[in-house]
PDB file of C-alpha atoms and ligand atoms in Angstrom:
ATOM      1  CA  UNK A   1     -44.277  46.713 -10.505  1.00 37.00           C
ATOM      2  CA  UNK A   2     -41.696  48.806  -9.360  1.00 41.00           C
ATOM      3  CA  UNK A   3     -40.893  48.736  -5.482  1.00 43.00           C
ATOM      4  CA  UNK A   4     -39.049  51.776  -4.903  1.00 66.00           C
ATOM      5  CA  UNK A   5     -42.077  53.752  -6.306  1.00 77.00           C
ATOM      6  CA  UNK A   6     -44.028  55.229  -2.912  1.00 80.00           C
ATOM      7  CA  UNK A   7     -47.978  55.947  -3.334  1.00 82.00           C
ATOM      8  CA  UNK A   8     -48.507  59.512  -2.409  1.00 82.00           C
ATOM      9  CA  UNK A   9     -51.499  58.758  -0.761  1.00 85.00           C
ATOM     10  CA  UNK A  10     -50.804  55.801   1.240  1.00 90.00           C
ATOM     11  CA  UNK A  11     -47.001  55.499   0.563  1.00 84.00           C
ATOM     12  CA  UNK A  12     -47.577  52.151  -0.333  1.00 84.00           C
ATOM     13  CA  UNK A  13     -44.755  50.704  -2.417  1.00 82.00           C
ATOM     14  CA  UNK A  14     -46.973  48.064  -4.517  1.00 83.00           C
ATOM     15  CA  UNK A  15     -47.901  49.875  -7.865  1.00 83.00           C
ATOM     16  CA  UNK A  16     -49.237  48.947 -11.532  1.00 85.00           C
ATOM     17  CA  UNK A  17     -47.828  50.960 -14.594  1.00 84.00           C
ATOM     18  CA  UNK A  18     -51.124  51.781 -16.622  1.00 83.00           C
ATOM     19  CA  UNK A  19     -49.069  53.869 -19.154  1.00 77.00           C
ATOM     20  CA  UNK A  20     -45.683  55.030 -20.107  1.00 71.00           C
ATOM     21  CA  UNK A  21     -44.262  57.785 -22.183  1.00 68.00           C
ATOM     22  CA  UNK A  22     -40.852  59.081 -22.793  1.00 62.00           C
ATOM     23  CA  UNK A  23     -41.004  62.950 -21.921  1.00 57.00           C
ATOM     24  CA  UNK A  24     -39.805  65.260 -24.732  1.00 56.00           C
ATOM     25  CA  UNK A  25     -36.397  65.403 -23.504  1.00 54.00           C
ATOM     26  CA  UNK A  26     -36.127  61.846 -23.070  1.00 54.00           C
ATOM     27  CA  UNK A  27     -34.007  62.225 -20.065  1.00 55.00           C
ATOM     28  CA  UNK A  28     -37.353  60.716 -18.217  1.00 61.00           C
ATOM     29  CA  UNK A  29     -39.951  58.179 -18.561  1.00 68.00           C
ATOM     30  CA  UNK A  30     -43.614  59.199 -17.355  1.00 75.00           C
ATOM     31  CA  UNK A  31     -45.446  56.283 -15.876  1.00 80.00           C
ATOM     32  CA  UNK A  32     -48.971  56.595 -15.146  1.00 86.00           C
ATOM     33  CA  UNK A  33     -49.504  54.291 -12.079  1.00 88.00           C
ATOM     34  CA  UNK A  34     -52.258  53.041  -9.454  1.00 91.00           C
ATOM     35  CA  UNK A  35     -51.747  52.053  -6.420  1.00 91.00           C
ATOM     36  CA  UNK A  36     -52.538  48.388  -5.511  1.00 91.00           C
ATOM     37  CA  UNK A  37     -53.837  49.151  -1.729  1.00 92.00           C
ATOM     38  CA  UNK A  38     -55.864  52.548  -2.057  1.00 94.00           C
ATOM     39  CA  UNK A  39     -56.499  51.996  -6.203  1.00 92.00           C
ATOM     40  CA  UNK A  40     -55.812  56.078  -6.515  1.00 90.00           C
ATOM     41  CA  UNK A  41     -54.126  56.939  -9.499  1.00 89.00           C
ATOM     42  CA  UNK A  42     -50.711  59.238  -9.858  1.00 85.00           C
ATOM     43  CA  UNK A  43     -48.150  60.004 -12.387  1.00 81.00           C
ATOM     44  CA  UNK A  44     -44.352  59.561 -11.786  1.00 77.00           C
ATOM     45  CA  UNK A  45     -41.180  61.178 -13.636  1.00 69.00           C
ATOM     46  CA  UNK A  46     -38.412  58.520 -13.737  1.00 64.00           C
ATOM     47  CA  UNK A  47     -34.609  59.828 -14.661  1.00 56.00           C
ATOM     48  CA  UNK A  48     -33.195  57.349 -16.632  1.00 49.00           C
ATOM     49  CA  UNK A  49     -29.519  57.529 -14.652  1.00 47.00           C
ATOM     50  CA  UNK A  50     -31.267  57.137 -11.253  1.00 51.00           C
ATOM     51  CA  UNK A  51     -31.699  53.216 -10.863  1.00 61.00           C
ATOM     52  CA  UNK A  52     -33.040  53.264  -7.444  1.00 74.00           C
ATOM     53  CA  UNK A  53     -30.907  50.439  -5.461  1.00 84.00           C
ATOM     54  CA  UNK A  54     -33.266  48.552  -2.965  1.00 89.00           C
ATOM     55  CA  UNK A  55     -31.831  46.746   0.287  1.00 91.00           C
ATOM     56  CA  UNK A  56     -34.176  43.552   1.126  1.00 91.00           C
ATOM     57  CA  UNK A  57     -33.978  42.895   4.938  1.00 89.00           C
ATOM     58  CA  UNK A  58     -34.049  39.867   6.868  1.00 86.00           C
ATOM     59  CA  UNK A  59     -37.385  40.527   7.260  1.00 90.00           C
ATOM     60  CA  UNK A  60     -38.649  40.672   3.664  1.00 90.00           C
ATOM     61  CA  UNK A  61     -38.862  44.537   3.624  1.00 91.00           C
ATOM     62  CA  UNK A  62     -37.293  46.655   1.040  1.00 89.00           C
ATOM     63  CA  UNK A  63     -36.459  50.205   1.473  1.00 90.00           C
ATOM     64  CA  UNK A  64     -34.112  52.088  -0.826  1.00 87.00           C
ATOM     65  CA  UNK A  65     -30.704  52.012  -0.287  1.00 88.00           C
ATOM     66  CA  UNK A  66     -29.774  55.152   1.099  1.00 87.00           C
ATOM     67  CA  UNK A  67     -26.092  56.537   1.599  1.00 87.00           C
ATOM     68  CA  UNK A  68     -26.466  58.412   4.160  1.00 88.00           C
ATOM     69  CA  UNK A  69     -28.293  55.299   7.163  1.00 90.00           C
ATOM     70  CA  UNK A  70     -24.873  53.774   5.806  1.00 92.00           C
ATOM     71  CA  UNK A  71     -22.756  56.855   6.892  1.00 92.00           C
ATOM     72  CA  UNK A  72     -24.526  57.152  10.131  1.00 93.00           C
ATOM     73  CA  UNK A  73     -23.318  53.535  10.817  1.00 92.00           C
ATOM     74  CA  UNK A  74     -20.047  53.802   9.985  1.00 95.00           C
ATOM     75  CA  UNK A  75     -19.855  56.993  12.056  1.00 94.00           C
ATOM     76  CA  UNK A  76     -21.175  55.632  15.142  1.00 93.00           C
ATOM     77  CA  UNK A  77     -18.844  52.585  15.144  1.00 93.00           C
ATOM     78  CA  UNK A  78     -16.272  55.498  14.647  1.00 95.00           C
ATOM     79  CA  UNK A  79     -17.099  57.655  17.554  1.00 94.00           C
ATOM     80  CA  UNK A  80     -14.173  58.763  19.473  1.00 94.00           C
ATOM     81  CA  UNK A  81     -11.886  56.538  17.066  1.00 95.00           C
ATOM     82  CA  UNK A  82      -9.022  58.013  15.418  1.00 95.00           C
ATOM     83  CA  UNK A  83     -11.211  57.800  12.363  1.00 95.00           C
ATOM     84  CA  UNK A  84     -11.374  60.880   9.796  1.00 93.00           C
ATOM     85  CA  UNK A  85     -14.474  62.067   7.843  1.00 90.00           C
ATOM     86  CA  UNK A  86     -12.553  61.612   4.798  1.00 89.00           C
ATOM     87  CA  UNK A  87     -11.899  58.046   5.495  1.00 93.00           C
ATOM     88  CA  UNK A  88     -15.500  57.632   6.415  1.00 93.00           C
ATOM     89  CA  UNK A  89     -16.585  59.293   3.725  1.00 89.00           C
ATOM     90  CA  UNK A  90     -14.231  57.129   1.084  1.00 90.00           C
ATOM     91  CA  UNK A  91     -15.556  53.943   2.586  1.00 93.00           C
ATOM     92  CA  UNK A  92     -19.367  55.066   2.125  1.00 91.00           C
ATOM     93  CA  UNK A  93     -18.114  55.631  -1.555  1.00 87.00           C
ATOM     94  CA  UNK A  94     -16.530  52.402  -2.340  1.00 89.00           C
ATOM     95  CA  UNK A  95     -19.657  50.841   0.026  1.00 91.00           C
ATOM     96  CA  UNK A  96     -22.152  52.185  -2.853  1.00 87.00           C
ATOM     97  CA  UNK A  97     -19.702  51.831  -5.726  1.00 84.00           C
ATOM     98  CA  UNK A  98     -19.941  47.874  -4.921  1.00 86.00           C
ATOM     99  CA  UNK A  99     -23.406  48.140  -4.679  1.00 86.00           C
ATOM    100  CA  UNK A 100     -24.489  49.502  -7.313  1.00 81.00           C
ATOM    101  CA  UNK A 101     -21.957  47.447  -9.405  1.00 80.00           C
ATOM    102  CA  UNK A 102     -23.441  44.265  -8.817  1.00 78.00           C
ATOM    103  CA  UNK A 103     -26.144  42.805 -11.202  1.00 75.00           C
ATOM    104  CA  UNK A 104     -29.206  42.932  -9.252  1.00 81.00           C
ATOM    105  CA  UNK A 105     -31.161  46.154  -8.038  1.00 83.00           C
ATOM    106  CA  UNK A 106     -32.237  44.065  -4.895  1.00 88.00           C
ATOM    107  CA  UNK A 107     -29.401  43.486  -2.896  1.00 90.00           C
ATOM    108  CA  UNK A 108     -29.779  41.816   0.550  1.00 91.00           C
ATOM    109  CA  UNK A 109     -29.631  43.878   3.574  1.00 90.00           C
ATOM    110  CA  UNK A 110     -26.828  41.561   4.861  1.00 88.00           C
ATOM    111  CA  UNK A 111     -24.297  41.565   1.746  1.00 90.00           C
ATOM    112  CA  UNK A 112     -24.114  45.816   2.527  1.00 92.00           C
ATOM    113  CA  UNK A 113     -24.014  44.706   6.424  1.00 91.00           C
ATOM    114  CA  UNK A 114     -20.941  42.891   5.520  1.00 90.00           C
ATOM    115  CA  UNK A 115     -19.477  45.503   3.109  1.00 93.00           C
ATOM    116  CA  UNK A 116     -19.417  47.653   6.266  1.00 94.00           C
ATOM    117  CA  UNK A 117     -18.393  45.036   8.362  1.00 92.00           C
ATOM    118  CA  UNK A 118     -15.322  44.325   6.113  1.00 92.00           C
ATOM    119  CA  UNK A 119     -14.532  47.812   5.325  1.00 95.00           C
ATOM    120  CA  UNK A 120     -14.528  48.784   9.388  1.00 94.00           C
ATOM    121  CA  UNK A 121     -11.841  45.710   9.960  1.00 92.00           C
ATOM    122  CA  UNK A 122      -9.278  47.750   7.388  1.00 93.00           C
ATOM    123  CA  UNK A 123     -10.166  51.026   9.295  1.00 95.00           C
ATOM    124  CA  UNK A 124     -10.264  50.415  13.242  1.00 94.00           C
ATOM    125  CA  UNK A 125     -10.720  47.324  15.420  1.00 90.00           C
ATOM    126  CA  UNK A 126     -12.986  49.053  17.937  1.00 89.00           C
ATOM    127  CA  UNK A 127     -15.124  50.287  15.454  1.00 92.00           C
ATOM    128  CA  UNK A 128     -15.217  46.895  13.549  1.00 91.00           C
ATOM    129  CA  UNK A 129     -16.073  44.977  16.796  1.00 87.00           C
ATOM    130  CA  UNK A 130     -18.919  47.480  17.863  1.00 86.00           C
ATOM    131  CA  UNK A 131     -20.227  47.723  14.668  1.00 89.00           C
ATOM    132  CA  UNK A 132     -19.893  43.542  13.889  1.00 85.00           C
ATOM    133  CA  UNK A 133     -21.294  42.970  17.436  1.00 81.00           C
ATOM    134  CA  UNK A 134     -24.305  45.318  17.029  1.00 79.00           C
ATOM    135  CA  UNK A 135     -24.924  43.713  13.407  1.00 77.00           C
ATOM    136  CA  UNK A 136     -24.105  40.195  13.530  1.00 69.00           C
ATOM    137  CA  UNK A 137     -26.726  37.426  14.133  1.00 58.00           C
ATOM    138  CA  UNK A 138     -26.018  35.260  17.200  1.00 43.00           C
ATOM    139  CA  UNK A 139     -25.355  32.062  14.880  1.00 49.00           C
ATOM    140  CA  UNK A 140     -22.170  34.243  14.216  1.00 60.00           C
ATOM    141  CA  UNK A 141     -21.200  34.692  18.290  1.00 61.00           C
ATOM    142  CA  UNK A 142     -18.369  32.125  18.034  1.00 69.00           C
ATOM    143  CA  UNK A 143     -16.836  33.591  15.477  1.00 70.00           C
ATOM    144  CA  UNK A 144     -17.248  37.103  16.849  1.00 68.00           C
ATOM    145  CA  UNK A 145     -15.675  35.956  20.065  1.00 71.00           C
ATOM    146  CA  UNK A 146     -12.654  34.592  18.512  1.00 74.00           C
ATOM    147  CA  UNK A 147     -12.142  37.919  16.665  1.00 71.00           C
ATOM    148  CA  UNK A 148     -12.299  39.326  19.815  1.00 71.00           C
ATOM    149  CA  UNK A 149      -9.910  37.135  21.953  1.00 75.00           C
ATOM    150  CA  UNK A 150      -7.569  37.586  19.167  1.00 75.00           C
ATOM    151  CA  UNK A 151      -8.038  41.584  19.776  1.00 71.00           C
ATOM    152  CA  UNK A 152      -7.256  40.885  23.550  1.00 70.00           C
ATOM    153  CA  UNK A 153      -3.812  38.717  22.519  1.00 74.00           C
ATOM    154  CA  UNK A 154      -2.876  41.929  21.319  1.00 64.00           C
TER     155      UNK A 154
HETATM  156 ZN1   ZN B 201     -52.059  54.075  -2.254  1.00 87.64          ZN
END
């Protein structure tokens, strides 16, 4: 079963391979799949270099990881901070570099929470705190709040 594979009918993510062939080129593997809710059948062209990454959330629901809801984080923590594009854009890159280095595909929705988290610290307080505050589970309000009153010493 792959998960990151969407049913074109139903765009369910729960599939069974039936088959699978290695395309003339053999840049891409064709799977013959059905779907496990609807049962319709479909074929899908996998590219061997694209290992889909997929972010588990705290509620048991996987999407793929996707660059760009990461960017759009970062950016809104940013807004109106002396924060470039180019420094956004660098810590989206080493955000999905770290990613995709680690050893699972399945990485938890929290472990590239606190990739941002930790990356937004190094670039701008503001945008660390709004970001952390927006992100952060309450069980982590103490903490938050001394990060804060340390801010305030400043
Ligand atoms: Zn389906």
């Amino acid at each position: 079963v792959n998960l990151t594979v969407k049913c074109p009918y139903c765009n369910k993510l729960d599939s069974k391979v039936l088959d699978k062939r290695e395309t003339e080129e053999a840049e891409a593997t064709r799977r013959r799949r059905e779907c496990l809710s609807c049962s319709k059948r479909f074929t899908t062209y996998e590219r061997i270099e694209m290992v889909d990454l997929v972010v588990v959330k705290k509620d048991g629901r996987r999407e793929v990881f996707d660059r760009l809801k990461v960017r759009s984080g970062i950016m809104k923590a940013c807004e109106k901070r002396p924060v470039s594009t180019d420094q956004i854009e660098k810590a989206v890159d080493e955000i999905e570099s770290f990613v995709r280095a680690m050893d699972s595909t399945e990485v938890p929705s929290t472990a590239v929470g606190e990739l941002v988290i930790n990356k937004l610290k190094a670039l701008d307080k503001v945008a660390y705190i709004r970001f952390a505050s927006v992100y952060r589970d309450f069980a982590d309000v103490e903490a938050f709040q001394k990060e804060v009153s340390k801010l305030l010493k400043k």
